[in-house]
Short mmCIF file of C-alpha atoms and ligand atoms in Angstrom, two decimals:
data_model
loop_
_atom_site.label_atom_id
_atom_site.label_comp_id
_atom_site.label_asym_id
_atom_site.label_seq_id
_atom_site.Cartn_x
_atom_site.Cartn_y
_atom_site.Cartn_z
CA MET A 1 10.33 -45.55 29.97
CA GLN A 2 12.97 -44.25 27.79
CA LEU A 3 15.10 -41.30 28.64
CA ILE A 4 15.64 -39.25 25.30
CA ASP A 5 19.30 -38.24 25.56
CA GLY A 6 19.60 -34.84 23.61
CA LYS A 7 23.38 -34.64 24.64
CA ALA A 8 23.99 -38.09 22.67
CA VAL A 9 21.91 -37.26 19.67
CA SER A 10 23.55 -33.38 19.66
CA SER A 11 26.96 -35.06 19.32
CA SER A 12 25.89 -37.10 16.52
CA VAL A 13 24.65 -34.29 14.84
CA LEU A 14 27.79 -32.22 15.43
CA GLU A 15 29.95 -35.09 14.09
CA ASP A 16 27.98 -34.82 10.84
CA CYS A 17 28.63 -31.09 10.78
CA ARG A 18 32.29 -31.80 11.15
CA ALA A 19 32.24 -34.26 8.07
CA GLN A 20 30.41 -31.54 6.09
CA ILE A 21 32.62 -28.72 7.45
CA GLU A 22 35.80 -30.76 6.02
CA PHE A 23 34.01 -31.41 2.78
CA LEU A 24 33.47 -27.65 2.46
CA SER A 25 37.10 -26.95 3.63
CA ASN A 26 38.19 -29.30 0.61
CA ARG A 27 36.49 -26.89 -1.88
CA GLY A 28 38.02 -24.12 -0.26
CA CYS A 29 34.81 -22.64 1.91
CA SER A 30 34.47 -22.02 5.43
CA PRO A 31 31.28 -21.62 7.22
CA GLY A 32 30.89 -18.32 9.40
CA LEU A 33 28.03 -17.57 11.91
CA ALA A 34 27.31 -14.13 13.45
CA VAL A 35 25.55 -14.01 16.87
CA VAL A 36 24.04 -10.52 17.93
CA LEU A 37 22.87 -9.92 21.34
CA VAL A 38 21.26 -6.59 22.26
CA GLY A 39 21.20 -5.93 25.96
CA ASP A 40 22.20 -8.11 29.32
CA ASP A 41 19.75 -10.71 30.00
CA PRO A 42 21.53 -13.25 31.88
CA ALA A 43 19.96 -16.50 30.11
CA SER A 44 20.22 -15.12 26.56
CA ARG A 45 24.10 -14.09 27.46
CA ALA A 46 24.48 -17.74 28.36
CA TYR A 47 22.79 -19.00 24.97
CA VAL A 48 25.21 -16.75 23.19
CA ARG A 49 28.13 -17.82 24.89
CA SER A 50 27.33 -21.52 24.19
CA LYS A 51 26.87 -20.75 20.44
CA GLU A 52 29.85 -19.16 20.17
CA ARG A 53 31.64 -21.82 22.20
CA THR A 54 30.30 -24.68 19.92
CA CYS A 55 31.35 -22.50 16.74
CA HIS A 56 34.87 -22.77 18.26
CA GLU A 57 35.00 -26.69 18.90
CA LEU A 58 33.63 -27.27 15.14
CA GLY A 59 36.20 -24.70 13.42
CA ILE A 60 33.01 -22.35 12.40
CA HIS A 61 34.18 -18.83 11.92
CA SER A 62 32.41 -17.07 14.68
CA VAL A 63 31.41 -13.20 15.16
CA LYS A 64 29.77 -12.31 18.45
CA MET A 65 28.49 -9.23 18.84
CA GLU A 66 27.30 -8.21 22.31
CA LEU A 67 25.73 -4.69 22.08
CA SER A 68 24.33 -2.50 24.97
CA ALA A 69 20.76 -2.54 25.72
CA GLU A 70 20.38 1.07 24.70
CA THR A 71 21.30 0.20 21.10
CA THR A 72 19.05 2.06 18.75
CA GLN A 73 16.86 0.23 16.22
CA ASP A 74 18.88 2.15 13.17
CA GLU A 75 22.19 1.05 14.67
CA LEU A 76 20.99 -2.45 14.77
CA LEU A 77 19.59 -2.18 11.41
CA GLY A 78 23.10 -0.68 10.23
CA ILE A 79 25.07 -3.63 11.59
CA ILE A 80 22.76 -6.27 9.89
CA ALA A 81 23.33 -4.55 6.83
CA SER A 82 27.02 -4.81 7.16
CA LEU A 83 26.72 -8.54 8.06
CA ASN A 84 24.59 -9.22 4.95
CA GLN A 85 27.37 -7.98 2.92
CA ASP A 86 30.34 -9.54 4.69
CA GLU A 87 31.20 -12.80 2.57
CA ASP A 88 32.76 -14.69 5.58
CA VAL A 89 29.35 -14.73 7.31
CA ASP A 90 27.05 -17.33 5.90
CA GLY A 91 24.36 -17.40 8.90
CA ILE A 92 23.22 -14.30 10.93
CA LEU A 93 21.18 -14.67 14.17
CA VAL A 94 19.77 -11.83 16.52
CA GLN A 95 19.12 -13.42 19.79
CA SER A 96 15.38 -13.17 20.90
CA PRO A 97 13.98 -11.37 22.66
CA PRO A 98 15.60 -8.01 22.05
CA PRO A 99 14.65 -5.05 24.28
CA ALA A 100 11.27 -3.78 24.08
CA HIS A 101 12.26 -0.59 22.34
CA ILE A 102 13.61 -2.89 19.18
CA ASP A 103 10.94 -3.85 16.65
CA GLU A 104 11.99 -7.56 16.38
CA ARG A 105 10.00 -8.21 12.97
CA ALA A 106 11.72 -5.28 11.17
CA ILE A 107 15.10 -6.61 12.36
CA ILE A 108 14.14 -10.32 10.91
CA LEU A 109 13.16 -8.56 7.62
CA ALA A 110 16.59 -6.95 7.36
CA ILE A 111 18.09 -10.21 7.39
CA ASP A 112 19.11 -11.68 4.03
CA PRO A 113 16.81 -14.97 3.88
CA SER A 114 20.16 -16.93 2.39
CA LYS A 115 21.67 -16.34 5.90
CA ASP A 116 18.53 -16.61 8.04
CA VAL A 117 19.78 -19.42 9.62
CA ASP A 118 17.07 -19.31 12.37
CA GLY A 119 14.29 -19.45 9.85
CA PHE A 120 12.28 -16.64 11.13
CA HIS A 121 12.47 -14.69 7.90
CA PRO A 122 8.96 -14.78 5.99
CA VAL A 123 10.52 -15.96 3.14
CA ASN A 124 11.68 -18.91 5.17
CA VAL A 125 8.45 -19.31 6.86
CA ALA A 126 6.61 -19.43 3.71
CA LYS A 127 8.96 -22.00 2.39
CA LEU A 128 8.49 -24.26 5.43
CA ALA A 129 4.67 -23.70 4.79
CA LEU A 130 4.94 -24.51 1.01
CA GLU A 131 7.09 -27.63 1.93
CA GLU A 132 9.86 -26.27 -0.49
CA PRO A 133 13.26 -27.45 0.04
CA GLY A 134 16.43 -25.09 0.56
CA GLY A 135 14.56 -22.60 2.96
CA PHE A 136 15.78 -22.57 6.84
CA VAL A 137 13.72 -24.42 9.60
CA PRO A 138 13.93 -22.93 13.18
CA CYS A 139 16.52 -24.59 15.06
CA THR A 140 14.37 -25.98 18.15
CA PRO A 141 11.78 -27.54 15.91
CA LEU A 142 14.19 -29.09 13.81
CA GLY A 143 15.90 -30.52 17.06
CA CYS A 144 12.57 -31.77 18.28
CA GLN A 145 12.27 -33.65 14.99
CA ARG A 146 15.54 -35.04 14.91
CA LEU A 147 15.20 -36.35 18.45
CA LEU A 148 11.92 -38.20 17.23
CA GLY A 149 13.59 -39.72 14.37
CA HIS A 150 16.71 -40.92 16.11
CA TYR A 151 14.62 -42.86 18.67
CA GLY A 152 12.38 -44.22 15.76
CA ILE A 153 9.10 -42.56 17.15
CA GLU A 154 6.90 -42.62 14.19
CA THR A 155 5.17 -39.62 13.39
CA ARG A 156 2.96 -40.80 10.29
CA GLY A 157 -0.72 -40.81 11.18
CA ARG A 158 0.01 -40.20 15.04
CA ARG A 159 -1.73 -37.42 16.90
CA VAL A 160 0.62 -34.73 17.91
CA VAL A 161 -0.33 -31.53 20.55
CA VAL A 162 1.82 -28.75 20.57
CA VAL A 163 1.20 -26.60 23.77
CA GLY A 164 2.41 -23.12 22.58
CA ARG A 165 2.14 -21.26 19.55
CA SER A 166 5.13 -19.15 19.28
CA MET A 167 6.75 -18.18 16.02
CA ILE A 168 10.23 -19.81 17.60
CA VAL A 169 8.61 -23.32 18.04
CA GLY A 170 5.04 -23.89 18.44
CA LYS A 171 4.18 -22.86 14.67
CA PRO A 172 7.19 -24.12 12.82
CA LEU A 173 7.19 -27.33 14.78
CA ALA A 174 3.37 -28.00 13.76
CA MET A 175 4.23 -27.41 10.00
CA LEU A 176 7.23 -29.65 10.17
CA LEU A 177 5.30 -32.48 11.76
CA MET A 178 2.24 -32.10 9.62
CA ALA A 179 4.44 -31.86 6.42
CA ARG A 180 4.64 -34.71 3.95
CA GLY A 181 7.14 -37.45 4.32
CA ASP A 182 9.14 -39.35 6.83
CA LEU A 183 9.18 -37.59 10.22
CA GLY A 184 6.02 -35.87 9.32
CA ASP A 185 2.68 -37.00 8.11
CA ALA A 186 1.15 -36.19 11.66
CA THR A 187 -2.28 -35.07 12.77
CA VAL A 188 -1.36 -31.98 14.48
CA THR A 189 -3.24 -29.93 17.06
CA VAL A 190 -1.77 -26.70 18.33
CA ALA A 191 -2.84 -25.50 21.90
CA HIS A 192 -1.99 -22.43 23.78
CA SER A 193 -3.41 -20.09 26.71
CA ARG A 194 -6.72 -19.79 25.52
CA THR A 195 -7.60 -23.38 24.63
CA ASP A 196 -10.70 -24.66 26.45
CA ASP A 197 -10.10 -28.06 28.42
CA LEU A 198 -6.44 -27.98 27.95
CA PRO A 199 -5.77 -31.43 29.62
CA GLY A 200 -8.54 -33.02 27.47
CA VAL A 201 -6.75 -31.92 24.51
CA CYS A 202 -3.35 -33.01 25.61
CA LEU A 203 -4.74 -36.40 26.65
CA ASP A 204 -5.59 -37.36 22.97
CA ALA A 205 -1.80 -36.98 22.18
CA ASP A 206 0.73 -39.52 21.12
CA ILE A 207 3.59 -37.18 21.27
CA LEU A 208 2.97 -34.31 23.37
CA VAL A 209 5.40 -31.12 22.98
CA ALA A 210 5.46 -28.58 25.62
CA ALA A 211 6.63 -25.26 24.44
CA VAL A 212 4.78 -22.61 26.86
CA GLY A 213 7.43 -21.17 28.89
CA ILE A 214 5.60 -21.96 32.25
CA PRO A 215 7.76 -24.18 34.72
CA GLU A 216 6.38 -27.66 35.28
CA PHE A 217 2.91 -26.57 33.53
CA ILE A 218 2.29 -29.83 32.23
CA GLY A 219 1.28 -32.52 34.74
CA LYS A 220 -0.04 -36.15 34.65
CA ASP A 221 -3.75 -34.73 33.99
CA HIS A 222 -2.14 -34.05 30.52
CA VAL A 223 -0.26 -36.83 29.51
CA LYS A 224 -1.86 -40.34 28.14
CA GLU A 225 -0.24 -43.49 29.23
CA GLY A 226 2.04 -44.55 26.79
CA ALA A 227 2.70 -40.92 25.14
CA VAL A 228 5.90 -39.79 24.10
CA VAL A 229 6.76 -36.21 26.03
CA ILE A 230 9.05 -33.43 24.47
CA ASP A 231 9.88 -30.82 26.66
CA VAL A 232 11.09 -27.69 25.14
CA GLY A 233 11.10 -25.39 28.42
CA ILE A 234 14.06 -24.22 29.93
CA ASN A 235 12.93 -22.08 32.95
CA ARG A 236 15.13 -20.73 35.69
CA VAL A 237 13.78 -21.12 39.11
CA GLU A 238 14.71 -20.08 42.25
CA ASP A 239 16.74 -22.39 44.56
CA LYS A 240 18.87 -21.18 47.16
CA GLY A 241 20.29 -24.22 47.67
CA ALA A 242 22.06 -24.36 44.27
CA LYS A 243 25.34 -22.75 43.69
CA LYS A 244 23.94 -20.32 41.08
CA GLY A 245 20.75 -19.45 43.18
CA TYR A 246 18.58 -21.01 40.64
CA ARG A 247 18.16 -24.23 38.66
CA LEU A 248 16.47 -25.26 35.28
CA VAL A 249 13.40 -26.84 34.92
CA GLY A 250 11.23 -27.69 31.80
CA ASP A 251 7.57 -26.96 31.28
CA VAL A 252 6.74 -30.38 32.18
CA ASN A 253 6.54 -31.63 35.67
CA PHE A 254 9.12 -34.57 35.06
CA ASP A 255 8.72 -36.61 38.31
CA GLU A 256 4.91 -36.50 37.80
CA VAL A 257 4.67 -37.60 34.31
CA ALA A 258 7.70 -39.89 33.50
CA SER A 259 6.45 -43.18 34.76
CA ARG A 260 3.69 -43.08 32.18
CA CYS A 261 5.50 -41.92 29.35
CA ARG A 262 7.03 -44.25 26.52
CA ALA A 263 9.65 -41.66 26.29
CA ILE A 264 10.41 -38.28 27.65
CA THR A 265 13.10 -35.66 27.30
CA PRO A 266 14.84 -34.46 30.57
CA VAL A 267 15.60 -30.96 31.38
CA PRO A 268 18.34 -29.97 30.90
CA GLY A 269 20.36 -32.53 28.35
CA GLY A 270 17.03 -32.91 26.36
CA VAL A 271 16.08 -30.39 23.74
CA GLY A 272 18.27 -27.37 24.57
CA PRO A 273 21.51 -29.22 23.28
CA MET A 274 19.69 -30.17 20.00
CA THR A 275 19.09 -26.41 19.29
CA ILE A 276 22.45 -25.60 19.20
CA ALA A 277 23.49 -28.64 17.11
CA MET A 278 20.96 -27.57 14.47
CA LEU A 279 22.11 -24.14 14.28
CA MET A 280 25.44 -25.35 13.70
CA SER A 281 23.69 -27.75 10.82
CA ASN A 282 21.92 -24.80 9.33
CA THR A 283 24.98 -22.73 9.34
CA VAL A 284 26.85 -25.37 7.05
CA LYS A 285 23.89 -25.75 4.98
CA ALA A 286 23.98 -21.84 4.48
CA CYS A 287 27.59 -21.92 3.80
CA ALA A 288 26.89 -24.83 0.87
CA GLN A 289 24.00 -23.29 -0.83
CA ARG A 290 25.32 -19.96 -1.00
CA ARG A 291 28.42 -21.56 -2.73
CA GLY A 292 26.53 -23.86 -4.70
CA ILE A 293 27.74 -26.83 -3.27
CA ASP A 294 25.68 -29.90 -2.72
CA LEU A 295 26.30 -31.60 0.72
CA ALA A 296 24.19 -34.63 -0.69
CA ASP A 297 27.68 -35.43 -2.68
CA LEU A 298 28.90 -36.28 0.75
CA THR A 299 26.46 -38.57 1.94
CA GLU A 300 26.13 -40.41 -1.56
CA THR A 301 29.59 -40.84 -2.08
CA GLY A 302 31.25 -40.64 1.53
CA LEU A 303 33.97 -38.75 0.11
CA SER A 304 35.55 -35.60 0.71
N1 GUN B 1 15.79 -17.27 21.72
C1 GUN B 1 15.43 -18.56 22.11
N2 GUN B 1 15.56 -19.33 21.10
C2 GUN B 1 16.03 -18.57 20.24
C3 GUN B 1 16.44 -19.28 19.08
O1 GUN B 1 16.22 -20.20 18.48
N3 GUN B 1 17.10 -18.18 17.96
C4 GUN B 1 17.15 -16.99 18.27
N4 GUN B 1 17.73 -16.06 17.68
N5 GUN B 1 16.56 -16.47 19.65
C5 GUN B 1 16.16 -17.51 20.62
#
């Protein structure tokens, strides 16, 4: 069994970002990311803080807006309108989920698609579905795909089962892995809470992706011998023995499943660090695209 090391792979993604940032800087540009958090959900706060920290480490200009849970829809729309106009901001991310009184769809629609580094705007969803380059793909699915690529796990012709149909992970990951090309060309099934015989469907998978948000939901009855398991879940479960009073577990029962896998992601240290790394990568891409700079020139010539 191979443990898939998301921390190591994310470091290599961030190294690529560093080189791209230098390339942009030599052309007079520097990427900027605005992260907006509404309310005080502790997990969301922690994610936002860690996004800001990574921006600082890379030298990406970072705007963090922590707004009270009482912020109105109109106030939030006003903030997005000003971030859309802000020349120093290339990427805009509103942490999901917002409080219940906020209409998340309206917020996503208000973000300029060229700054939508989350890839949630319908324009970018359509570009992914149409296999058009130049759009933004959501960060967690991109991170999962990158992990598979890094470890040389073939997707072409393989059966992939994605458990979970969210707009953030399940749907875009399915589109990404069924798209034509390297790291695509898979036969993808999307399963969810209403799927009949879920274990039977999962047992068919060469690559099983768990993105349901239920702690340790996927057990040995779901996993074929020799399958690759990607665990997207990051769940806080109470643990009185732990310093913070909780510990993080995935959607997969790791101890039950690991010995039958060809490869598996741990939680923490698997998909989690990849999401932030791909956000940085999308932000650098947004900066380059908005200024008409082709980052392929860097990879082709190695010159900055
Ligand atoms: N909440 C959990 N994952 C994400 C993400 O990738 N983007 C945003 N905006 N919110 C999230």
